Structures are given as structure tokens and as C-alpha cells.
PDB file of C-alpha atoms in Angstrom:
ATOM      1  CA  ASP A   1     -72.798 113.819 -55.590  1.00 62.00           C
ATOM      2  CA  GLY A   2     -70.754 116.123 -57.571  1.00 68.00           C
ATOM      3  CA  GLY A   3     -70.327 119.486 -55.541  1.00 92.00           C
ATOM      4  CA  ILE A   4     -67.884 121.942 -53.462  1.00 95.00           C
ATOM      5  CA  THR A   5     -66.746 120.814 -49.489  1.00 95.00           C
ATOM      6  CA  GLN A   6     -65.785 124.042 -47.737  1.00 97.00           C
ATOM      7  CA  SER A   7     -64.279 123.440 -44.560  1.00 95.00           C
ATOM      8  CA  PRO A   8     -64.152 123.870 -41.515  1.00 95.00           C
ATOM      9  CA  LYS A   9     -67.522 125.278 -41.209  1.00 94.00           C
ATOM     10  CA  TYR A  10     -66.461 127.596 -38.062  1.00 95.00           C
ATOM     11  CA  LEU A  11     -63.099 128.319 -37.017  1.00 93.00           C
ATOM     12  CA  PHE A  12     -61.660 130.461 -34.272  1.00 93.00           C
ATOM     13  CA  ARG A  13     -57.951 131.756 -34.119  1.00 90.00           C
ATOM     14  CA  LYS A  14     -56.124 134.117 -31.766  1.00 90.00           C
ATOM     15  CA  GLU A  15     -54.777 137.570 -33.241  1.00 88.00           C
ATOM     16  CA  GLY A  16     -51.205 137.086 -35.178  1.00 88.00           C
ATOM     17  CA  GLN A  17     -52.282 133.171 -36.479  1.00 91.00           C
ATOM     18  CA  ASN A  18     -52.512 132.294 -39.790  1.00 93.00           C
ATOM     19  CA  VAL A  19     -55.620 129.975 -40.287  1.00 95.00           C
ATOM     20  CA  THR A  20     -55.948 128.090 -43.818  1.00 97.00           C
ATOM     21  CA  LEU A  21     -59.070 127.232 -44.953  1.00 97.00           C
ATOM     22  CA  SER A  22     -60.199 124.157 -47.372  1.00 98.00           C
ATOM     23  CA  CYS A  23     -61.784 123.981 -50.477  1.00 98.00           C
ATOM     24  CA  GLU A  24     -62.220 121.032 -53.062  1.00 97.00           C
ATOM     25  CA  GLN A  25     -64.213 120.608 -55.734  1.00 97.00           C
ATOM     26  CA  ASN A  26     -65.423 117.293 -57.800  1.00 95.00           C
ATOM     27  CA  LEU A  27     -67.370 119.152 -60.506  1.00 93.00           C
ATOM     28  CA  ASN A  28     -64.297 119.055 -63.031  1.00 92.00           C
ATOM     29  CA  HIS A  29     -64.376 122.839 -62.753  1.00 91.00           C
ATOM     30  CA  ASP A  30     -61.359 124.560 -64.492  1.00 90.00           C
ATOM     31  CA  ALA A  31     -62.017 127.905 -62.188  1.00 90.00           C
ATOM     32  CA  MET A  32     -62.166 128.404 -58.478  1.00 93.00           C
ATOM     33  CA  TYR A  33     -62.843 131.413 -57.071  1.00 94.00           C
ATOM     34  CA  TRP A  34     -62.797 132.772 -52.943  1.00 96.00           C
ATOM     35  CA  TYR A  35     -65.075 135.364 -51.614  1.00 95.00           C
ATOM     36  CA  ARG A  36     -65.637 137.182 -48.545  1.00 96.00           C
ATOM     37  CA  GLN A  37     -68.891 137.536 -47.515  1.00 93.00           C
ATOM     38  CA  ASP A  38     -69.833 140.333 -45.024  1.00 91.00           C
ATOM     39  CA  PRO A  39     -72.785 142.142 -43.818  1.00 85.00           C
ATOM     40  CA  GLY A  40     -74.554 145.054 -46.005  1.00 82.00           C
ATOM     41  CA  GLN A  41     -70.992 144.614 -48.448  1.00 86.00           C
ATOM     42  CA  GLY A  42     -72.063 141.576 -50.382  1.00 88.00           C
ATOM     43  CA  LEU A  43     -69.861 139.347 -51.819  1.00 91.00           C
ATOM     44  CA  ARG A  44     -65.805 140.781 -53.024  1.00 92.00           C
ATOM     45  CA  LEU A  45     -63.605 138.462 -54.788  1.00 92.00           C
ATOM     46  CA  ILE A  46     -60.433 137.517 -53.132  1.00 96.00           C
ATOM     47  CA  TYR A  47     -58.890 135.486 -55.236  1.00 95.00           C
ATOM     48  CA  TYR A  48     -59.401 133.616 -58.452  1.00 92.00           C
ATOM     49  CA  SER A  49     -57.836 130.909 -60.557  1.00 92.00           C
ATOM     50  CA  GLN A  50     -58.684 129.678 -63.812  1.00 89.00           C
ATOM     51  CA  ILE A  51     -56.120 127.128 -64.289  1.00 89.00           C
ATOM     52  CA  VAL A  52     -54.228 125.067 -61.972  1.00 93.00           C
ATOM     53  CA  ASN A  53     -50.918 126.701 -60.971  1.00 95.00           C
ATOM     54  CA  ASP A  54     -51.839 129.834 -61.824  1.00 93.00           C
ATOM     55  CA  PHE A  55     -54.053 132.041 -59.937  1.00 94.00           C
ATOM     56  CA  GLN A  56     -54.880 136.098 -59.869  1.00 93.00           C
ATOM     57  CA  LYS A  57     -55.132 138.493 -56.902  1.00 94.00           C
ATOM     58  CA  GLY A  58     -59.687 140.023 -56.552  1.00 91.00           C
ATOM     59  CA  ASP A  59     -60.982 142.977 -55.084  1.00 90.00           C
ATOM     60  CA  ILE A  60     -59.340 142.612 -51.375  1.00 95.00           C
ATOM     61  CA  ALA A  61     -56.525 140.035 -51.526  1.00 96.00           C
ATOM     62  CA  GLU A  62     -54.348 142.285 -48.633  1.00 96.00           C
ATOM     63  CA  GLY A  63     -53.254 139.704 -46.178  1.00 96.00           C
ATOM     64  CA  TYR A  64     -54.598 136.710 -48.003  1.00 97.00           C
ATOM     65  CA  SER A  65     -52.554 133.742 -50.069  1.00 97.00           C
ATOM     66  CA  VAL A  66     -53.741 130.976 -51.662  1.00 98.00           C
ATOM     67  CA  SER A  67     -52.273 127.897 -54.117  1.00 97.00           C
ATOM     68  CA  ARG A  68     -53.518 125.593 -57.221  1.00 97.00           C
ATOM     69  CA  GLU A  69     -51.294 122.710 -57.341  1.00 97.00           C
ATOM     70  CA  LYS A  70     -54.165 120.629 -58.330  1.00 96.00           C
ATOM     71  CA  LYS A  71     -57.700 120.902 -60.110  1.00 96.00           C
ATOM     72  CA  GLU A  72     -59.164 120.165 -57.519  1.00 97.00           C
ATOM     73  CA  SER A  73     -58.360 122.245 -54.927  1.00 98.00           C
ATOM     74  CA  PHE A  74     -58.078 125.934 -53.662  1.00 98.00           C
ATOM     75  CA  PRO A  75     -57.439 126.586 -50.446  1.00 98.00           C
ATOM     76  CA  LEU A  76     -57.172 130.359 -48.851  1.00 98.00           C
ATOM     77  CA  THR A  77     -54.519 131.299 -45.804  1.00 97.00           C
ATOM     78  CA  VAL A  78     -55.825 134.102 -44.112  1.00 96.00           C
ATOM     79  CA  THR A  79     -52.518 135.903 -42.688  1.00 93.00           C
ATOM     80  CA  SER A  80     -51.807 137.457 -39.871  1.00 88.00           C
ATOM     81  CA  ALA A  81     -51.240 140.913 -41.674  1.00 87.00           C
ATOM     82  CA  GLN A  82     -55.284 140.526 -42.398  1.00 88.00           C
ATOM     83  CA  LYS A  83     -56.789 143.453 -40.311  1.00 88.00           C
ATOM     84  CA  ASN A  84     -59.981 142.270 -40.186  1.00 90.00           C
ATOM     85  CA  PRO A  85     -60.232 138.219 -40.860  1.00 92.00           C
ATOM     86  CA  THR A  86     -63.607 137.847 -38.812  1.00 94.00           C
ATOM     87  CA  ALA A  87     -66.096 136.719 -41.643  1.00 94.00           C
ATOM     88  CA  PHE A  88     -67.624 134.534 -44.036  1.00 95.00           C
ATOM     89  CA  TYR A  89     -65.472 133.039 -46.324  1.00 97.00           C
ATOM     90  CA  LEU A  90     -67.308 131.360 -49.523  1.00 96.00           C
ATOM     91  CA  CYS A  91     -65.364 129.147 -52.442  1.00 97.00           C
ATOM     92  CA  ALA A  92     -66.856 128.563 -55.721  1.00 94.00           C
ATOM     93  CA  SER A  93     -66.269 127.144 -59.151  1.00 93.00           C
ATOM     94  CA  GLY A  94     -66.608 127.641 -62.480  1.00 89.00           C
ATOM     95  CA  ILE A  95     -66.384 126.558 -66.394  1.00 81.00           C
ATOM     96  CA  SER A  96     -63.377 129.071 -67.446  1.00 70.00           C
ATOM     97  CA  GLY A  97     -62.072 129.763 -70.636  1.00 61.00           C
ATOM     98  CA  GLY A  98     -65.136 130.694 -72.447  1.00 58.00           C
ATOM     99  CA  GLY A  99     -67.860 129.826 -69.762  1.00 66.00           C
ATOM    100  CA  THR A 100     -71.047 131.242 -69.006  1.00 76.00           C
ATOM    101  CA  GLY A 101     -69.454 132.820 -65.725  1.00 80.00           C
ATOM    102  CA  GLU A 102     -72.498 130.437 -63.878  1.00 87.00           C
ATOM    103  CA  LEU A 103     -70.942 129.842 -60.087  1.00 90.00           C
ATOM    104  CA  PHE A 104     -71.401 126.680 -57.892  1.00 92.00           C
ATOM    105  CA  PHE A 105     -70.779 127.290 -54.138  1.00 94.00           C
ATOM    106  CA  GLY A 106     -69.512 125.471 -51.440  1.00 95.00           C
ATOM    107  CA  GLU A 107     -71.217 126.148 -47.786  1.00 93.00           C
ATOM    108  CA  GLY A 108     -69.205 128.719 -46.503  1.00 95.00           C
ATOM    109  CA  SER A 109     -66.754 128.683 -43.627  1.00 96.00           C
ATOM    110  CA  ARG A 110     -66.945 131.242 -40.856  1.00 95.00           C
ATOM    111  CA  LEU A 111     -63.941 132.686 -39.482  1.00 95.00           C
ATOM    112  CA  THR A 112     -63.618 134.287 -36.238  1.00 94.00           C
ATOM    113  CA  VAL A 113     -60.988 136.028 -34.573  1.00 90.00           C
ATOM    114  CA  LEU A 114     -60.492 136.099 -31.175  1.00 86.00           C
TER     115      LEU A 114
ATOM    116  CA  ALA B   1     -64.745 149.534 -63.368  1.00 70.00           C
ATOM    117  CA  GLN B   2     -66.721 146.991 -63.649  1.00 80.00           C
ATOM    118  CA  SER B   3     -69.693 147.555 -61.256  1.00 90.00           C
ATOM    119  CA  VAL B   4     -73.218 145.679 -60.166  1.00 94.00           C
ATOM    120  CA  SER B   5     -75.760 147.613 -57.621  1.00 94.00           C
ATOM    121  CA  GLN B   6     -78.202 146.694 -55.928  1.00 95.00           C
ATOM    122  CA  HIS B   7     -80.634 149.589 -54.507  1.00 87.00           C
ATOM    123  CA  ASN B   8     -83.141 147.774 -52.060  1.00 88.00           C
ATOM    124  CA  HIS B   9     -80.711 146.521 -49.228  1.00 91.00           C
ATOM    125  CA  HIS B  10     -83.664 145.681 -46.822  1.00 95.00           C
ATOM    126  CA  VAL B  11     -86.679 144.156 -48.010  1.00 97.00           C
ATOM    127  CA  ILE B  12     -89.630 143.505 -46.013  1.00 97.00           C
ATOM    128  CA  LEU B  13     -93.209 142.264 -47.496  1.00 97.00           C
ATOM    129  CA  SER B  14     -96.646 140.683 -46.560  1.00 97.00           C
ATOM    130  CA  GLU B  15     -97.055 137.158 -48.024  1.00 97.00           C
ATOM    131  CA  ALA B  16     -98.867 137.462 -51.670  1.00 97.00           C
ATOM    132  CA  ALA B  17     -97.546 140.860 -51.789  1.00 97.00           C
ATOM    133  CA  SER B  18     -95.419 141.166 -55.141  1.00 97.00           C
ATOM    134  CA  LEU B  19     -91.812 141.561 -55.477  1.00 97.00           C
ATOM    135  CA  GLU B  20     -89.393 143.318 -57.419  1.00 97.00           C
ATOM    136  CA  LEU B  21     -85.923 143.355 -56.957  1.00 97.00           C
ATOM    137  CA  GLY B  22     -83.348 146.131 -58.925  1.00 96.00           C
ATOM    138  CA  CYS B  23     -80.197 145.161 -60.181  1.00 97.00           C
ATOM    139  CA  ASN B  24     -77.992 147.582 -62.554  1.00 96.00           C
ATOM    140  CA  TYR B  25     -74.601 146.916 -63.892  1.00 94.00           C
ATOM    141  CA  SER B  26     -72.061 149.023 -65.314  1.00 92.00           C
ATOM    142  CA  TYR B  27     -70.848 146.783 -68.461  1.00 80.00           C
ATOM    143  CA  GLY B  28     -70.408 147.546 -72.222  1.00 79.00           C
ATOM    144  CA  GLY B  29     -70.980 145.240 -74.353  1.00 83.00           C
ATOM    145  CA  THR B  30     -72.357 141.739 -73.808  1.00 87.00           C
ATOM    146  CA  VAL B  31     -73.145 140.534 -70.573  1.00 90.00           C
ATOM    147  CA  ASN B  32     -74.281 137.219 -68.863  1.00 92.00           C
ATOM    148  CA  LEU B  33     -76.702 138.047 -65.469  1.00 94.00           C
ATOM    149  CA  PHE B  34     -77.242 136.207 -62.771  1.00 95.00           C
ATOM    150  CA  TRP B  35     -79.469 136.175 -59.366  1.00 96.00           C
ATOM    151  CA  TYR B  36     -78.208 134.026 -56.702  1.00 96.00           C
ATOM    152  CA  VAL B  37     -80.292 133.314 -53.715  1.00 96.00           C
ATOM    153  CA  GLN B  38     -78.952 132.551 -49.748  1.00 94.00           C
ATOM    154  CA  TYR B  39     -81.504 131.159 -47.847  1.00 94.00           C
ATOM    155  CA  PRO B  40     -80.864 131.443 -44.059  1.00 91.00           C
ATOM    156  CA  GLY B  41     -78.255 128.653 -43.530  1.00 86.00           C
ATOM    157  CA  GLN B  42     -78.121 127.601 -46.563  1.00 88.00           C
ATOM    158  CA  HIS B  43     -75.482 127.920 -49.287  1.00 87.00           C
ATOM    159  CA  LEU B  44     -75.842 130.341 -52.541  1.00 92.00           C
ATOM    160  CA  GLN B  45     -77.486 128.953 -54.948  1.00 92.00           C
ATOM    161  CA  LEU B  46     -78.540 130.313 -58.879  1.00 93.00           C
ATOM    162  CA  LEU B  47     -81.878 131.366 -59.015  1.00 95.00           C
ATOM    163  CA  LEU B  48     -82.053 132.323 -62.796  1.00 94.00           C
ATOM    164  CA  LYS B  49     -79.133 133.072 -65.689  1.00 93.00           C
ATOM    165  CA  TYR B  50     -79.288 135.414 -68.752  1.00 94.00           C
ATOM    166  CA  PHE B  51     -77.149 134.634 -71.313  1.00 90.00           C
ATOM    167  CA  SER B  52     -78.843 135.918 -74.678  1.00 89.00           C
ATOM    168  CA  GLY B  53     -82.364 135.609 -76.310  1.00 92.00           C
ATOM    169  CA  ASP B  54     -85.252 136.439 -74.869  1.00 94.00           C
ATOM    170  CA  PRO B  55     -84.808 139.258 -72.187  1.00 94.00           C
ATOM    171  CA  LEU B  56     -87.913 137.502 -69.253  1.00 96.00           C
ATOM    172  CA  VAL B  57     -86.175 134.999 -68.237  1.00 96.00           C
ATOM    173  CA  LYS B  58     -87.835 132.407 -65.767  1.00 95.00           C
ATOM    174  CA  GLY B  59     -85.722 130.818 -62.929  1.00 93.00           C
ATOM    175  CA  ILE B  60     -87.117 128.382 -59.807  1.00 91.00           C
ATOM    176  CA  LYS B  61     -89.803 128.968 -57.623  1.00 93.00           C
ATOM    177  CA  GLY B  62     -91.918 131.473 -59.808  1.00 95.00           C
ATOM    178  CA  PHE B  63     -88.781 133.894 -60.155  1.00 97.00           C
ATOM    179  CA  GLU B  64     -88.546 135.900 -63.214  1.00 97.00           C
ATOM    180  CA  ALA B  65     -86.260 138.465 -64.758  1.00 97.00           C
ATOM    181  CA  GLU B  66     -85.858 140.865 -67.297  1.00 96.00           C
ATOM    182  CA  PHE B  67     -83.357 142.181 -68.778  1.00 95.00           C
ATOM    183  CA  ILE B  68     -83.765 145.604 -70.223  1.00 95.00           C
ATOM    184  CA  LYS B  69     -80.376 146.858 -72.266  1.00 92.00           C
ATOM    185  CA  SER B  70     -81.294 150.038 -72.337  1.00 93.00           C
ATOM    186  CA  LYS B  71     -81.602 150.590 -68.823  1.00 94.00           C
ATOM    187  CA  PHE B  72     -78.857 147.743 -67.912  1.00 94.00           C
ATOM    188  CA  SER B  73     -81.081 146.455 -65.861  1.00 96.00           C
ATOM    189  CA  PHE B  74     -81.590 142.947 -64.690  1.00 97.00           C
ATOM    190  CA  ASN B  75     -84.629 143.352 -61.886  1.00 97.00           C
ATOM    191  CA  LEU B  76     -85.523 139.638 -60.442  1.00 97.00           C
ATOM    192  CA  ARG B  77     -89.629 139.982 -59.838  1.00 97.00           C
ATOM    193  CA  LYS B  78     -92.046 137.550 -58.281  1.00 97.00           C
ATOM    194  CA  PRO B  79     -95.839 138.053 -58.806  1.00 97.00           C
ATOM    195  CA  SER B  80     -96.426 136.699 -55.072  1.00 97.00           C
ATOM    196  CA  VAL B  81     -94.182 136.120 -52.380  1.00 97.00           C
ATOM    197  CA  GLN B  82     -93.815 133.515 -50.090  1.00 97.00           C
ATOM    198  CA  TRP B  83     -92.503 132.902 -46.040  1.00 96.00           C
ATOM    199  CA  SER B  84     -90.509 130.781 -47.765  1.00 96.00           C
ATOM    200  CA  ASP B  85     -89.204 133.433 -49.819  1.00 97.00           C
ATOM    201  CA  THR B  86     -87.035 134.815 -47.114  1.00 97.00           C
ATOM    202  CA  ALA B  87     -83.633 135.244 -48.093  1.00 97.00           C
ATOM    203  CA  GLU B  88     -80.957 137.332 -49.291  1.00 96.00           C
ATOM    204  CA  TYR B  89     -80.775 137.677 -52.704  1.00 97.00           C
ATOM    205  CA  PHE B  90     -77.707 138.727 -54.950  1.00 96.00           C
ATOM    206  CA  CYS B  91     -77.158 140.165 -58.096  1.00 96.00           C
ATOM    207  CA  ALA B  92     -73.658 138.832 -60.345  1.00 94.00           C
ATOM    208  CA  ALA B  93     -72.722 139.616 -63.675  1.00 92.00           C
ATOM    209  CA  VAL B  94     -69.427 138.476 -65.724  1.00 89.00           C
ATOM    210  CA  ARG B  95     -68.688 139.098 -69.369  1.00 85.00           C
ATOM    211  CA  PRO B  96     -69.238 136.074 -70.915  1.00 79.00           C
ATOM    212  CA  GLY B  97     -66.073 133.859 -72.674  1.00 72.00           C
ATOM    213  CA  GLY B  98     -61.915 134.399 -71.502  1.00 63.00           C
ATOM    214  CA  TYR B  99     -60.833 135.181 -68.308  1.00 65.00           C
ATOM    215  CA  GLN B 100     -63.551 137.116 -66.611  1.00 68.00           C
ATOM    216  CA  LYS B 101     -64.174 137.652 -63.479  1.00 78.00           C
ATOM    217  CA  VAL B 102     -67.689 137.555 -61.643  1.00 86.00           C
ATOM    218  CA  THR B 103     -68.659 140.695 -60.181  1.00 89.00           C
ATOM    219  CA  PHE B 104     -71.575 140.197 -57.187  1.00 92.00           C
ATOM    220  CA  GLY B 105     -73.944 143.648 -56.038  1.00 93.00           C
ATOM    221  CA  THR B 106     -74.134 143.981 -52.447  1.00 93.00           C
ATOM    222  CA  GLY B 107     -77.443 141.620 -51.920  1.00 94.00           C
ATOM    223  CA  THR B 108     -80.504 142.078 -50.679  1.00 96.00           C
ATOM    224  CA  LYS B 109     -82.073 140.863 -47.857  1.00 95.00           C
ATOM    225  CA  LEU B 110     -85.711 139.726 -48.331  1.00 97.00           C
ATOM    226  CA  GLN B 111     -88.343 139.218 -45.116  1.00 97.00           C
ATOM    227  CA  VAL B 112     -91.155 138.031 -45.614  1.00 97.00           C
ATOM    228  CA  ILE B 113     -94.172 138.386 -43.167  1.00 96.00           C
ATOM    229  CA  PRO B 114     -96.817 135.301 -42.963  1.00 91.00           C
TER     230      PRO B 114
END
């Protein structure tokens, strides 16, 4: 079954701790994205990557970091510098470089900072 | 900056009522447009999309949307809603081709009362 797998589904962390959210896709897509979803604010782009070993900051990149060492994987680290990390995080993938922009989403990871 | 606006944040309808959700975008030139839906507890999925051609596009579950270039709008419609349409709906836009990021609106929560 082709798709996007995010883990963990729920995560709790203490203030001051870094946490890494996993995103894996087997759709053979070049582009991968991380969005943050907050009530009333829709989806805001954190980081995106159009190709392996390259990524760009989105609209709210501060306090987050990513890597793209493999085509299939695009992990997101929420660092202690992120002032309000409690949120629902969505990973997506799509075809880049001439693609239509259609995105395929994972089921999300809900992070709660205690 | 490119943006997508959804003016209805929360809509409550009775079953069999007609639905229209507004979406406006600020892109100049060619744009690809999407409506995504997030049912409770499920991942975001594509409802319908517009790339070119007939400005009236049909999607899954009886939904349709009309692209009106002069109004920069892509409103979502359904003649008769069902309780199962209760969900959050997101409009999205992207400039096709190249390495473009997808921009989402803030979402509209639809609640259908039986």
C-alpha cells in the first residue's frame, strides 16, 4: 500500500527537550513538506524539500530543523527554541519540478509539551 | 505575498441544505487550485482539483467547485449535504511547475445537523 507514514501519532515532551517526528513515504515523490495545524490557523508550512539533500524554510521555520538524507524520509525536529510547540504536525509529499502541486498527507503527529 | 483566504470559519447546516464555501486566492497568472477535506480522526485527503479547462470541476461525494478567474475565487459547493459531510475543508493554491510551495487557507469547519 503506497502512502505516507508518520510516527509517533501522539507524543508528549517536557519543556526544554528536543523531539523528532518521523515521516516516511513510499510514493516515490521527490517533494516532501511539513505543516503545522492549529485551530483557526489552517496549515502553515514549516519546511519543504524538493530533492534529496536540499530543503527550504517555510513560513514558520523558527525553532524547527529538518534533514533529507533519503528520498523516502523527511524527519522534523522540534527544538527547545520553538516557543509554542504544542500542535498537530502533518507531513505531505508530492511531485516536484513540474508537478501539479497535489499533496498526499500522512495521518499526523500530535505533540503536547507538558 | 501569495495567500489563500477562506472567509467562513465555521458553518452549521441541516441535512439536505445546500453548501457553498468561499475561497479566494491572491496569485497572479496561472494557478492550480485544490480543496482538501479532513474528516474527524482522519488524514487530509483531496476532494477536487482545478488545473485548466472547464472551470466547473467535480470531485468525490457530490462536491463541485467553480473557478472564476475574474474574481480570483474557487468556491466549493454541494447541492444537498449529509451528516457524513461534517469535516474541516481547506482550500489550497500553488503556481504550477518549478519548485513552488503550496499555500493553504485557514480552513472551514462544517457541521451538519441530522
